[in-house]
Amino acid sequence: MQGKKGRYLLAGGLAGIANGLFGGGGGSVLVPLLTRYCGLDQRRAFATSVAVILPLCALSVGIYLFRGGLDVMTALPYLIGGTAGGWAGGKWFKGVKILWLKRAFGLLLIYGGVRSFL
Amino acid sequence: MRDWILPLLVGAATGVLSGFGVGGGTLLLVYMTAFAGVEQRLAQGINLLYFLPAGLMALPAHVKNGCIEKRVLLPAIGGGLVCAALSAWAASAMEVGLLRKCFGAFLIAVGGMELFGRSKGPEQGDSGGS
């Protein structure tokens, strides 16, 4: 039991690093860790990551605001869209097949990654 | 007007993924930085802010479905908060060019894992038992 707790802590810590440093990607780190390293089944790992990431985002956004400010007008449409999307995501969660999403997701990430170097 | 419609739609689409618990924020970051020309650090701040409503809207459904693994929460959030605070601080002090390169390396690593990684252990499946 003790060992498991340490694993959760480490997984959360790594997600926190991504969250603070890149302003996102915590879930992309946390879910694979929860499934492969902590032995959770996929569906629980996904849902649990939402609950873990939320407080991290709140803290990080506070620090970003405090350290540099944030252009809320640019953010607004994303916030409104995200509110609707998040609600739908929770609602559809039970029926969704996760696997096909992962392929498209991986390709897009690599594209974005390469772009960051150009 | 177009300045508004596209971000709204993209936010809604990635919001669905964020609600599922993975990838939405990462994808939104890629959209903002690689397609919409939002400056890296601003994009990161927006993304953090964006997840607050997106995640909050999805959370009740997850709780209701009984999919939250409660014993994970305390240690993971505890470790996460400490690391998030330190690294958010670091990000705000870091030179943007370097931050962007780190971000690129991170994306490629995560993308590679998604494409080629293979999850062992319980695959898919609705939370066993229920």
Coordinates of N, CA, C and O in Angstrom, one line a residue, chain A:
Chain A
M1 N 0.8 -1.2 0.0 CA 0.0 0.0 0.0 C 0.9 1.3 0.0 O 0.7 2.2 -0.8
Q2 N 1.9 1.2 0.9 CA 2.8 2.3 0.9 C 3.4 2.6 -0.4 O 3.5 3.8 -0.8
G3 N 3.9 1.5 -1.1 CA 4.5 1.7 -2.4 C 3.6 2.3 -3.4 O 4.0 3.2 -4.1
K4 N 2.3 2.0 -3.4 CA 1.4 2.5 -4.3 C 1.2 4.0 -4.1 O 1.2 4.8 -5.0
K5 N 1.2 4.4 -2.8 CA 1.0 5.8 -2.5 C 2.2 6.6 -3.1 O 2.0 7.7 -3.7
G6 N 3.4 6.1 -3.0 CA 4.6 6.7 -3.6 C 4.4 6.9 -5.1 O 4.8 7.9 -5.6
R7 N 3.9 5.9 -5.7 CA 3.7 5.9 -7.1 C 2.7 7.0 -7.6 O 2.9 7.7 -8.5
Y8 N 1.6 7.1 -6.8 CA 0.6 8.1 -7.1 C 1.3 9.5 -7.0 O 1.0 10.4 -7.7
L9 N 2.0 9.6 -5.9 CA 2.7 10.9 -5.6 C 3.6 11.3 -6.8 O 3.6 12.4 -7.3
L10 N 4.4 10.3 -7.2 CA 5.4 10.6 -8.3 C 4.6 10.9 -9.6 O 5.0 11.9 -10.3
A11 N 3.6 10.1 -9.9 CA 2.8 10.4 -11.1 C 2.2 11.8 -11.1 O 2.3 12.6 -12.0
G12 N 1.6 12.2 -9.9 CA 1.1 13.5 -9.8 C 2.1 14.6 -9.9 O 1.9 15.6 -10.5
G13 N 3.3 14.3 -9.3 CA 4.4 15.3 -9.4 C 4.8 15.5 -10.9 O 5.0 16.7 -11.3
L14 N 5.0 14.5 -11.6 CA 5.4 14.6 -13.0 C 4.3 15.4 -13.8 O 4.6 16.3 -14.6
A15 N 3.0 15.1 -13.5 CA 1.9 15.8 -14.2 C 2.0 17.3 -13.8 O 1.8 18.2 -14.6
G16 N 2.4 17.5 -12.5 CA 2.5 18.9 -12.1 C 3.6 19.7 -12.8 O 3.4 20.9 -13.1
I17 N 4.7 19.0 -13.1 CA 5.8 19.7 -13.8 C 5.3 20.1 -15.2 O 5.5 21.2 -15.6
A18 N 4.6 19.2 -15.9 CA 4.1 19.5 -17.2 C 3.1 20.6 -17.1 O 3.1 21.6 -17.9
N19 N 2.3 20.5 -16.1 CA 1.2 21.5 -16.0 C 1.8 22.9 -15.7 O 1.3 23.9 -16.3
G20 N 2.7 23.0 -14.8 CA 3.3 24.3 -14.5 C 4.2 24.9 -15.6 O 4.1 26.0 -16.0
L21 N 5.0 24.0 -16.2 CA 6.0 24.4 -17.2 C 5.4 24.8 -18.5 O 5.7 25.8 -19.1
F22 N 4.5 23.9 -19.0 CA 3.9 24.1 -20.3 C 2.5 24.5 -20.3 O 1.9 24.7 -21.3
G23 N 1.9 24.7 -19.1 CA 0.6 25.2 -19.0 C -0.4 24.1 -19.6 O -1.5 24.5 -20.0
G24 N -0.1 22.9 -19.5 CA -1.0 21.9 -20.0 C -0.2 20.6 -20.2 O 1.0 20.5 -19.9
G25 N -1.0 19.6 -20.6 CA -0.3 18.3 -20.9 C -0.2 17.4 -19.6 O 0.4 16.4 -19.7
G26 N -0.7 17.9 -18.5 CA -0.7 17.1 -17.3 C -1.4 15.8 -17.5 O -0.9 14.7 -17.1
G27 N -2.6 15.8 -18.2 CA -3.3 14.6 -18.4 C -2.6 13.6 -19.3 O -2.6 12.4 -19.1
S28 N -1.9 14.2 -20.3 CA -1.1 13.4 -21.3 C 0.0 12.6 -20.5 O 0.5 11.6 -21.0
V29 N 0.5 13.2 -19.4 CA 1.5 12.5 -18.6 C 0.9 11.6 -17.6 O 1.3 10.5 -17.4
L30 N -0.2 12.1 -17.0 CA -0.8 11.4 -15.9 C -1.5 10.1 -16.3 O -1.3 9.0 -15.6
V31 N -2.2 10.1 -17.4 CA -3.0 8.9 -17.7 C -2.1 7.7 -18.0 O -2.3 6.6 -17.5
P32 N -1.1 7.9 -18.9 CA -0.2 6.7 -19.1 C 0.5 6.2 -17.8 O 0.6 5.0 -17.6
L33 N 0.8 7.2 -17.0 CA 1.5 6.8 -15.7 C 0.5 6.0 -14.8 O 0.8 5.0 -14.2
L34 N -0.8 6.5 -14.8 CA -1.7 5.8 -13.9 C -2.0 4.4 -14.4 O -2.3 3.5 -13.6
T35 N -2.1 4.2 -15.7 CA -2.4 2.9 -16.3 C -1.2 2.0 -16.2 O -1.2 0.9 -15.7
R36 N 0.0 2.5 -16.7 CA 1.1 1.6 -16.9 C 1.9 1.4 -15.6 O 2.4 0.3 -15.3
Y37 N 2.0 2.4 -14.8 CA 2.9 2.4 -13.7 C 2.1 2.2 -12.4 O 2.6 1.5 -11.5
C38 N 0.8 2.6 -12.3 CA 0.0 2.4 -11.1 C -1.0 1.3 -11.3 O -1.7 1.0 -10.3
G39 N -1.2 0.8 -12.5 CA -2.1 -0.3 -12.7 C -3.6 0.0 -12.6 O -4.4 -0.9 -12.4
L40 N -4.0 1.3 -12.9 CA -5.4 1.6 -13.0 C -5.9 1.2 -14.3 O -5.2 1.2 -15.3
D41 N -7.2 0.8 -14.4 CA -7.7 0.6 -15.7 C -7.9 1.9 -16.4 O -8.1 3.0 -15.8
Q42 N -8.0 1.9 -17.8 CA -8.0 3.1 -18.6 C -9.0 4.1 -18.2 O -8.8 5.3 -18.1
R43 N -10.3 3.6 -18.1 CA -11.4 4.5 -17.9 C -11.3 5.2 -16.6 O -11.5 6.4 -16.5
R44 N -10.9 4.5 -15.6 CA -10.7 5.2 -14.3 C -9.5 6.2 -14.3 O -9.6 7.2 -13.7
A45 N -8.5 5.8 -15.0 CA -7.3 6.7 -15.1 C -7.7 8.0 -15.8 O -7.3 9.1 -15.3
F46 N -8.5 7.9 -16.9 CA -8.9 9.2 -17.5 C -9.8 10.1 -16.6 O -9.5 11.2 -16.5
A47 N -10.8 9.5 -16.0 CA -11.7 10.3 -15.2 C -10.9 10.8 -14.0 O -11.1 12.0 -13.6
T48 N -10.0 10.0 -13.4 CA -9.3 10.5 -12.2 C -8.4 11.6 -12.5 O -8.2 12.5 -11.7
S49 N -7.8 11.6 -13.8 CA -6.9 12.6 -14.1 C -7.6 14.0 -14.2 O -6.9 15.0 -13.9
V50 N -8.8 14.0 -14.5 CA -9.6 15.3 -14.5 C -9.6 15.9 -13.1 O -9.3 17.0 -12.9
A51 N -9.8 15.0 -12.1 CA -9.9 15.5 -10.8 C -8.5 15.9 -10.2 O -8.4 16.8 -9.4
V52 N -7.5 15.2 -10.7 CA -6.1 15.6 -10.2 C -5.7 16.9 -10.8 O -5.1 17.7 -10.2
I53 N -5.9 17.0 -12.1 CA -5.4 18.2 -12.9 C -6.0 19.5 -12.5 O -5.4 20.5 -12.5
L54 N -7.3 19.4 -12.1 CA -8.0 20.7 -11.8 C -7.4 21.6 -10.8 O -7.1 22.7 -11.1
P55 N -7.1 21.0 -9.6 CA -6.4 21.9 -8.6 C -5.0 22.4 -9.1 O -4.6 23.5 -8.8
L56 N -4.3 21.5 -9.9 CA -3.0 21.9 -10.4 C -3.1 23.1 -11.3 O -2.4 24.1 -11.2
C57 N -4.1 23.1 -12.2 CA -4.4 24.2 -13.1 C -4.7 25.5 -12.3 O -4.2 26.6 -12.7
A58 N -5.5 25.3 -11.3 CA -5.9 26.5 -10.5 C -4.7 27.2 -9.9 O -4.5 28.4 -10.0
L59 N -3.8 26.4 -9.4 CA -2.6 26.9 -8.8 C -1.7 27.5 -9.8 O -1.2 28.7 -9.7
S60 N -1.4 26.8 -10.9 CA -0.6 27.3 -11.9 C -1.1 28.6 -12.6 O -0.3 29.5 -12.8
V61 N -2.4 28.6 -12.8 CA -2.9 29.8 -13.4 C -2.8 31.0 -12.5 O -2.5 32.2 -12.9
G62 N -2.9 30.8 -11.2 CA -2.7 31.8 -10.2 C -1.3 32.4 -10.3 O -1.1 33.6 -10.3
I63 N -0.3 31.5 -10.5 CA 1.1 31.9 -10.6 C 1.3 32.7 -11.9 O 2.0 33.7 -11.9
Y64 N 0.8 32.2 -13.0 CA 0.9 32.8 -14.2 C 0.3 34.3 -14.2 O 0.9 35.2 -14.6
L65 N -0.8 34.4 -13.6 CA -1.5 35.7 -13.4 C -0.6 36.6 -12.6 O -0.4 37.8 -13.0
F66 N -0.1 36.1 -11.5 CA 0.6 36.9 -10.6 C 2.0 37.3 -11.2 O 2.4 38.5 -11.0
R67 N 2.6 36.4 -12.0 CA 3.9 36.7 -12.5 C 3.9 37.5 -13.8 O 4.8 38.2 -14.2
G68 N 2.8 37.4 -14.6 CA 2.9 38.0 -15.9 C 1.6 38.6 -16.4 O 1.5 39.2 -17.5
G69 N 0.5 38.3 -15.8 CA -0.8 38.8 -16.3 C -1.3 37.9 -17.4 O -0.5 37.0 -17.9
L70 N -2.5 38.0 -17.8 CA -3.1 37.2 -18.8 C -4.1 38.0 -19.6 O -4.9 38.7 -19.0
D71 N -4.1 37.8 -20.9 CA -5.0 38.5 -21.8 C -6.3 37.8 -21.8 O -6.5 36.9 -22.6
V72 N -7.3 38.3 -21.0 CA -8.5 37.5 -20.8 C -9.4 37.6 -22.1 O -10.1 36.6 -22.4
M73 N -9.3 38.7 -22.8 CA -10.1 38.8 -24.1 C -9.7 37.7 -25.1 O -10.5 37.2 -25.8
T74 N -8.4 37.5 -25.2 CA -8.0 36.4 -26.1 C -8.4 35.0 -25.6 O -8.7 34.1 -26.4
A75 N -8.5 34.9 -24.3 CA -8.8 33.6 -23.7 C -10.3 33.3 -23.8 O -10.7 32.2 -23.8
L76 N -11.1 34.4 -23.8 CA -12.6 34.2 -23.6 C -13.2 33.2 -24.6 O -13.9 32.3 -24.1
P77 N -13.0 33.3 -25.9 CA -13.7 32.3 -26.7 C -13.3 30.8 -26.4 O -14.1 29.9 -26.5
Y78 N -12.0 30.6 -26.1 CA -11.6 29.3 -25.7 C -12.3 28.8 -24.4 O -12.6 27.6 -24.3
L79 N -12.5 29.7 -23.5 CA -13.1 29.4 -22.2 C -14.6 29.0 -22.5 O -15.1 28.0 -21.9
I80 N -15.3 29.8 -23.3 CA -16.7 29.5 -23.6 C -16.8 28.1 -24.3 O -17.6 27.3 -23.9
G81 N -16.0 27.9 -25.3 CA -16.0 26.7 -26.1 C -15.6 25.5 -25.1 O -16.3 24.5 -25.2
G82 N -14.6 25.7 -24.3 CA -14.2 24.7 -23.4 C -15.3 24.3 -22.4 O -15.4 23.1 -22.0
T83 N -16.0 25.3 -22.0 CA -17.1 25.0 -21.0 C -18.1 24.0 -21.6 O -18.5 23.0 -21.0
A84 N -18.5 24.3 -22.9 CA -19.5 23.5 -23.5 C -18.9 22.1 -23.8 O -19.5 21.0 -23.6
G85 N -17.7 22.1 -24.3 CA -17.0 20.8 -24.7 C -16.8 20.0 -23.5 O -17.0 18.7 -23.5
G86 N -16.4 20.6 -22.4 CA -16.1 19.8 -21.2 C -17.4 19.1 -20.6 O -17.3 17.9 -20.3
W87 N -18.5 19.8 -20.7 CA -19.7 19.3 -20.3 C -20.1 18.1 -21.2 O -20.5 17.0 -20.7
A88 N -20.0 18.2 -22.5 CA -20.3 17.2 -23.4 C -19.3 16.0 -23.2 O -19.7 14.8 -23.2
G89 N -18.1 16.3 -22.9 CA -17.1 15.2 -22.7 C -17.5 14.3 -21.5 O -17.4 13.1 -21.5
G90 N -17.9 15.0 -20.4 CA -18.3 14.2 -19.3 C -19.5 13.3 -19.6 O -19.6 12.2 -19.2
K91 N -20.4 13.9 -20.3 CA -21.7 13.2 -20.7 C -21.5 12.0 -21.6 O -22.1 11.0 -21.5
W92 N -20.5 12.2 -22.6 CA -20.3 11.1 -23.6 C -19.3 10.1 -23.1 O -19.1 9.1 -23.8
F93 N -18.7 10.4 -22.0 CA -17.5 9.6 -21.6 C -17.8 8.1 -21.6 O -16.9 7.3 -22.0
K94 N -18.9 7.7 -21.2 CA -19.2 6.2 -21.0 C -19.2 5.5 -22.3 O -18.9 4.3 -22.4
G95 N -19.6 6.2 -23.4 CA -19.8 5.5 -24.6 C -18.6 5.6 -25.6 O -18.6 4.9 -26.6
V96 N -17.6 6.3 -25.2 CA -16.6 6.6 -26.2 C -15.5 5.5 -26.4 O -15.2 4.8 -25.4
K97 N -15.1 5.3 -27.6 CA -14.0 4.4 -27.8 C -12.7 5.2 -27.9 O -12.6 6.1 -28.7
I98 N -11.8 4.9 -27.0 CA -10.6 5.7 -26.8 C -9.5 5.5 -27.9 O -8.8 6.4 -28.2
L99 N -9.4 4.3 -28.3 CA -8.2 3.9 -29.1 C -8.0 4.7 -30.4 O -6.9 5.2 -30.6
W100 N -9.0 4.9 -31.2 CA -8.8 5.6 -32.4 C -8.4 7.1 -32.2 O -7.7 7.7 -33.1
L101 N -8.9 7.6 -31.1 CA -8.5 9.0 -30.8 C -7.0 9.1 -30.6 O -6.4 10.1 -31.0
K102 N -6.4 8.1 -30.0 CA -5.0 8.2 -29.7 C -4.1 8.4 -30.9 O -3.1 9.0 -30.8
R103 N -4.4 7.7 -31.9 CA -3.6 7.8 -33.1 C -3.5 9.2 -33.7 O -2.5 9.8 -33.9
A104 N -4.7 9.8 -33.9 CA -4.8 11.1 -34.5 C -4.1 12.1 -33.5 O -3.4 13.0 -34.0
F105 N -4.3 11.9 -32.3 CA -3.8 12.7 -31.2 C -2.2 12.7 -31.3 O -1.6 13.7 -31.3
G106 N -1.7 11.5 -31.4 CA -0.2 11.3 -31.4 C 0.4 12.1 -32.6 O 1.4 12.8 -32.5
L107 N -0.2 11.9 -33.8 CA 0.3 12.6 -35.0 C 0.3 14.1 -34.9 O 1.2 14.8 -35.2
L108 N -0.8 14.6 -34.3 CA -0.9 16.1 -34.2 C 0.1 16.6 -33.2 O 0.7 17.7 -33.4
L109 N 0.4 15.9 -32.2 CA 1.4 16.3 -31.2 C 2.7 16.4 -31.8 O 3.5 17.3 -31.6
I110 N 3.1 15.4 -32.6 CA 4.4 15.3 -33.2 C 4.5 16.5 -34.2 O 5.5 17.2 -34.2
Y111 N 3.4 16.8 -34.9 CA 3.4 17.9 -35.8 C 3.7 19.2 -35.1 O 4.6 20.0 -35.4
G112 N 3.0 19.4 -34.0 CA 3.1 20.6 -33.2 C 4.5 20.7 -32.6 O 5.1 21.7 -32.5
G113 N 5.0 19.5 -32.2 CA 6.4 19.5 -31.6 C 7.4 19.9 -32.6 O 8.3 20.7 -32.3
V114 N 7.3 19.4 -33.8 CA 8.3 19.7 -34.8 C 8.2 21.2 -35.1 O 9.2 21.9 -35.3
R115 N 7.0 21.7 -35.2 CA 6.8 23.1 -35.5 C 7.4 24.0 -34.5 O 7.9 25.1 -34.8
S116 N 7.5 23.6 -33.2 CA 8.1 24.4 -32.2 C 9.6 24.6 -32.4 O 10.1 25.5 -31.8
F117 N 10.2 23.7 -33.1 CA 11.6 23.8 -33.3 C 11.9 24.6 -34.6 O 13.1 25.0 -34.8
L118 N 10.9 24.8 -35.4 CA 11.2 25.5 -36.7 C 11.2 27.1 -36.5 O 10.6 27.6 -35.6

